Short mmCIF file of C-alpha atoms in Angstrom, two decimals:
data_model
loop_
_atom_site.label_atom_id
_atom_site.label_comp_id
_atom_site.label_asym_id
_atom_site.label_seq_id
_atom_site.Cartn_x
_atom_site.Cartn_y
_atom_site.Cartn_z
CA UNK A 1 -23.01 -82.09 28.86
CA UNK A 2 -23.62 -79.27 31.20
CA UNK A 3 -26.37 -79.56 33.99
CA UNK A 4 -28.31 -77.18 32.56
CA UNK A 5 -28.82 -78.91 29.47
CA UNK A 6 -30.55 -81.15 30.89
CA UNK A 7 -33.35 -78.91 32.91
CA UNK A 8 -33.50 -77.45 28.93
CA UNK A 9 -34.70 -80.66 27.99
CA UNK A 10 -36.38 -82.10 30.90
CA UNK A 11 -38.72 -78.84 30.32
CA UNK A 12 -39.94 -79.94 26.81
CA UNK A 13 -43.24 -80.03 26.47
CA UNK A 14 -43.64 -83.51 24.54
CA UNK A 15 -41.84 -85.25 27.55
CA UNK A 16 -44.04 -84.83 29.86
CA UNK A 17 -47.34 -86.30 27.71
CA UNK A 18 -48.77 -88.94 28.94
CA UNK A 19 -48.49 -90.55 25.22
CA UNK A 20 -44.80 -90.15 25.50
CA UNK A 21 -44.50 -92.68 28.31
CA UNK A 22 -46.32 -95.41 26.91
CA UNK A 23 -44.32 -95.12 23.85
CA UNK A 24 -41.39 -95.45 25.67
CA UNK A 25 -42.77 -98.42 27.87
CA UNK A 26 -43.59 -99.88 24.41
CA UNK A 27 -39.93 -99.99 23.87
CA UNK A 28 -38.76 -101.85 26.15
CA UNK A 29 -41.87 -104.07 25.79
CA UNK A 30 -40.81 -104.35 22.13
CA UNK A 31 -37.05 -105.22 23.47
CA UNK A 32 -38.65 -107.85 26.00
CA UNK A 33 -41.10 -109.47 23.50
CA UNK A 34 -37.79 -109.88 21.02
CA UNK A 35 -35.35 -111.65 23.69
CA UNK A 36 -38.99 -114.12 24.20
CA UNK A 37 -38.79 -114.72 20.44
CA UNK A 38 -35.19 -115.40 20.52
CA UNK A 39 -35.41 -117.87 23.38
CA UNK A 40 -38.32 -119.74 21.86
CA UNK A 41 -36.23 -119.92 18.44
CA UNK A 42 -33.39 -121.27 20.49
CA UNK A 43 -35.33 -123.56 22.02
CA UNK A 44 -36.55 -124.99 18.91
CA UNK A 45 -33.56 -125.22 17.33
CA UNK A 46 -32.70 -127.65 20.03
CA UNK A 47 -29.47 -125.07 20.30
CA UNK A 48 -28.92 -125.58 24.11
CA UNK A 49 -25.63 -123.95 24.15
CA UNK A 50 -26.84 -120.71 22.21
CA UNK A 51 -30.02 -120.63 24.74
CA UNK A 52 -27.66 -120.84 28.09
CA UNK A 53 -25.67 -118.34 26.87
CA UNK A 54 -28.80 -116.09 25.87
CA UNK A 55 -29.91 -116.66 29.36
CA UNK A 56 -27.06 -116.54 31.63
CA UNK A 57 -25.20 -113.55 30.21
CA UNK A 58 -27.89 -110.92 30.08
CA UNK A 59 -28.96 -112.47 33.57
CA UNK A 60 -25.08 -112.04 34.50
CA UNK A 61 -25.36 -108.22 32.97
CA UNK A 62 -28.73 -107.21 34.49
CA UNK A 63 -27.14 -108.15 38.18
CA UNK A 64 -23.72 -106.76 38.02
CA UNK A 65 -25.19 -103.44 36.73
CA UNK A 66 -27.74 -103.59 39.42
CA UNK A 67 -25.03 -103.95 41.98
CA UNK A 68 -22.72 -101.45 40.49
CA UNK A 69 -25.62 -99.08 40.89
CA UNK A 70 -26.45 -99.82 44.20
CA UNK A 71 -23.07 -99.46 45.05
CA UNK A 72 -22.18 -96.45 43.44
CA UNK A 73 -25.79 -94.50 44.56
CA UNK A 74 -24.92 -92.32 41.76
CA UNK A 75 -27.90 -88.81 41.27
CA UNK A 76 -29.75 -88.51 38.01
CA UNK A 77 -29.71 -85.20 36.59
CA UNK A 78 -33.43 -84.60 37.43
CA UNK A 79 -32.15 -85.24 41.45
CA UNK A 80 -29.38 -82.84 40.99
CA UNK A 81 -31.24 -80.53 39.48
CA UNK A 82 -33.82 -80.94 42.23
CA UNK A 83 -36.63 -81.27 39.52
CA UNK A 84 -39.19 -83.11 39.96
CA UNK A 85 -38.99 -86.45 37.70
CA UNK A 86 -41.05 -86.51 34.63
CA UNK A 87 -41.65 -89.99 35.32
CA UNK A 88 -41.66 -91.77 39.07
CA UNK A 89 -38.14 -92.75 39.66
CA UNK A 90 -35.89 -92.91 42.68
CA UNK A 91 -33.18 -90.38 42.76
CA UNK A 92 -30.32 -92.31 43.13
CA UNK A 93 -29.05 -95.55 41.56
CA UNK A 94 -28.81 -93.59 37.92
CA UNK A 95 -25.11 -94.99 37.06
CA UNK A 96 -24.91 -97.61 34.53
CA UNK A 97 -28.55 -97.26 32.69
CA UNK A 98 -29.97 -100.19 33.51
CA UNK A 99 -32.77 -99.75 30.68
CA UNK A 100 -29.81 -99.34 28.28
CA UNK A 101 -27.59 -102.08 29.61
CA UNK A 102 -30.19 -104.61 29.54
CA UNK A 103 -31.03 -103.76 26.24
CA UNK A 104 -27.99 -103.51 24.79
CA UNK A 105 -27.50 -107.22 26.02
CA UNK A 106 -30.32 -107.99 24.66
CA UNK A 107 -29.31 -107.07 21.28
CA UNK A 108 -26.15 -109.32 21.36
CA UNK A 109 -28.91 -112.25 21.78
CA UNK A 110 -30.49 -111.87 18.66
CA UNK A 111 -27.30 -112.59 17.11
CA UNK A 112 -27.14 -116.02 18.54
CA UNK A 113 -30.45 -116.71 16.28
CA UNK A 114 -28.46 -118.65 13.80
CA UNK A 115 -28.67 -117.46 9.91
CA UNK A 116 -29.74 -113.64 8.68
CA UNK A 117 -32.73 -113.46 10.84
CA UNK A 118 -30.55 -112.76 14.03
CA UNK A 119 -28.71 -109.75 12.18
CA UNK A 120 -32.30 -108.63 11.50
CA UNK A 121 -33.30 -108.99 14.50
CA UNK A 122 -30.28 -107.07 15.83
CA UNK A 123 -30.74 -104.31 13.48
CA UNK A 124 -34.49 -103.96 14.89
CA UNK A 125 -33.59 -104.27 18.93
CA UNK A 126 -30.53 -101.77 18.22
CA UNK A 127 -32.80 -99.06 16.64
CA UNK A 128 -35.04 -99.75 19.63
CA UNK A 129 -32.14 -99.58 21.82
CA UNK A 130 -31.05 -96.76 20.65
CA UNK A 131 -34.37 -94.65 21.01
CA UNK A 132 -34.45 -95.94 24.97
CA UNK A 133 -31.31 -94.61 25.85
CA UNK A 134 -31.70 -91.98 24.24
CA UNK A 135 -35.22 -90.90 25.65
CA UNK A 136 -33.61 -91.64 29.48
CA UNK A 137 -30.80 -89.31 28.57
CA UNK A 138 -33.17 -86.41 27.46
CA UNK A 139 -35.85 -86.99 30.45
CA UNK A 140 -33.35 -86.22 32.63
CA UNK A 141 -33.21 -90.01 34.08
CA UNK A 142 -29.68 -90.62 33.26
CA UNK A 143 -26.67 -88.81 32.33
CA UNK A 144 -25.06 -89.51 28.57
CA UNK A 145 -22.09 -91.42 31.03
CA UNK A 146 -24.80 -93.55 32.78
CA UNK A 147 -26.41 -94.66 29.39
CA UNK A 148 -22.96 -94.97 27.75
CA UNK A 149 -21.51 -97.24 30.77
CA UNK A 150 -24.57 -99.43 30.74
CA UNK A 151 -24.07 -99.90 26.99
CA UNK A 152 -20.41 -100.80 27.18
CA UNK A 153 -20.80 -102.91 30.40
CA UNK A 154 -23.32 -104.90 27.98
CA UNK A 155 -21.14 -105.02 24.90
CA UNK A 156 -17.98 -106.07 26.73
CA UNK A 157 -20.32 -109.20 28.06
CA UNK A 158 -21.01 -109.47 24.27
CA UNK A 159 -17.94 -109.90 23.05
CA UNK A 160 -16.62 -112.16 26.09
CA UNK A 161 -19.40 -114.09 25.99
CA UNK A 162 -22.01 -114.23 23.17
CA UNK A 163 -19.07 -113.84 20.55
CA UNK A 164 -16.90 -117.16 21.31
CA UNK A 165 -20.28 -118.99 20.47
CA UNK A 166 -20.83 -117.26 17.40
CA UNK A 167 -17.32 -117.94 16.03
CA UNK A 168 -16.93 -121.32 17.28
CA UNK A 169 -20.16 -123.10 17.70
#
């Protein structure tokens, strides 16, 4: 996507409403209050595998992609653009998402809930997931790349990690 797309939608009005924010911080509360529920069910379950994995690997994601940023300093579109953010952010740091990683991650939990209430669960937190990378991308936070990185840094965790204990536990 062009630069300019993204001063196009950074310049909607419904972005920068007050009301817009708190939906979006409801998100990720939403995300946050499902990995607690998945913990707890873990823990009753008495599944002490399932639960170190569900707290070690989105630990494990949540630090490499905060080094990776930190390494990389890469500019969000809204510092490029030399916008003002819609929401307070630091300029740099933008590459992977670290909203979208984490949440991503987070997903992949829910499906160590054993039985058909960790696919719902997953279908729930991916919808959610979905909606928060997509609001960073249009707020000019993060570029598609940034969100899409974050999201496959998480998934390839998923699949090294989370998915051996699925198939063989």
């Amino acid at each position: 996507m062009k630069l300019e797309w993204y001063r196009r939608q950074m310049h909607r009005p419904l972005f920068s409403k007050t009301v817009f924010w708190r939906v979006h911080s409801c998100l990720s509360l939403a995300v946050a209050a499902g990995y607690g529920v998945a913990l707890i069910w873990l823990l009753l379950l008495g599944s002490w595998l399932r639960l170190a994995v569900a707290v070690a690997v989105p630990a494990a994601v949540f630090f490499l992609v905060g080094w990776l940023r930190k390494k990389w300093d890469v500019p969000r579109p809204f510092a490029q653009l030399q916008e003002q953010p819609l929401h307070p952010h630091e300029p740099g740091c933008g590459c992977p998402s670290r909203h979208t990683a984490s949440a991503v991650i987070l997903c992949w939990t829910m499906l160590l809930i054993p039985g058909w209430w960790g696919w719902v669960l997953f279908g729930i937190l991916l919808v959610l997931t979905g909606l928060i990378g997509s609001i960073r991308v249009f707020t000019g936070m993060h570029f598609l790349r940034d969100v899409l990185l974050g999201a496959g840094i998480s998934c390839l965790f998923g699949v090294l990690f989370d998915l051996p204990v699925l198939l063989f536990h």
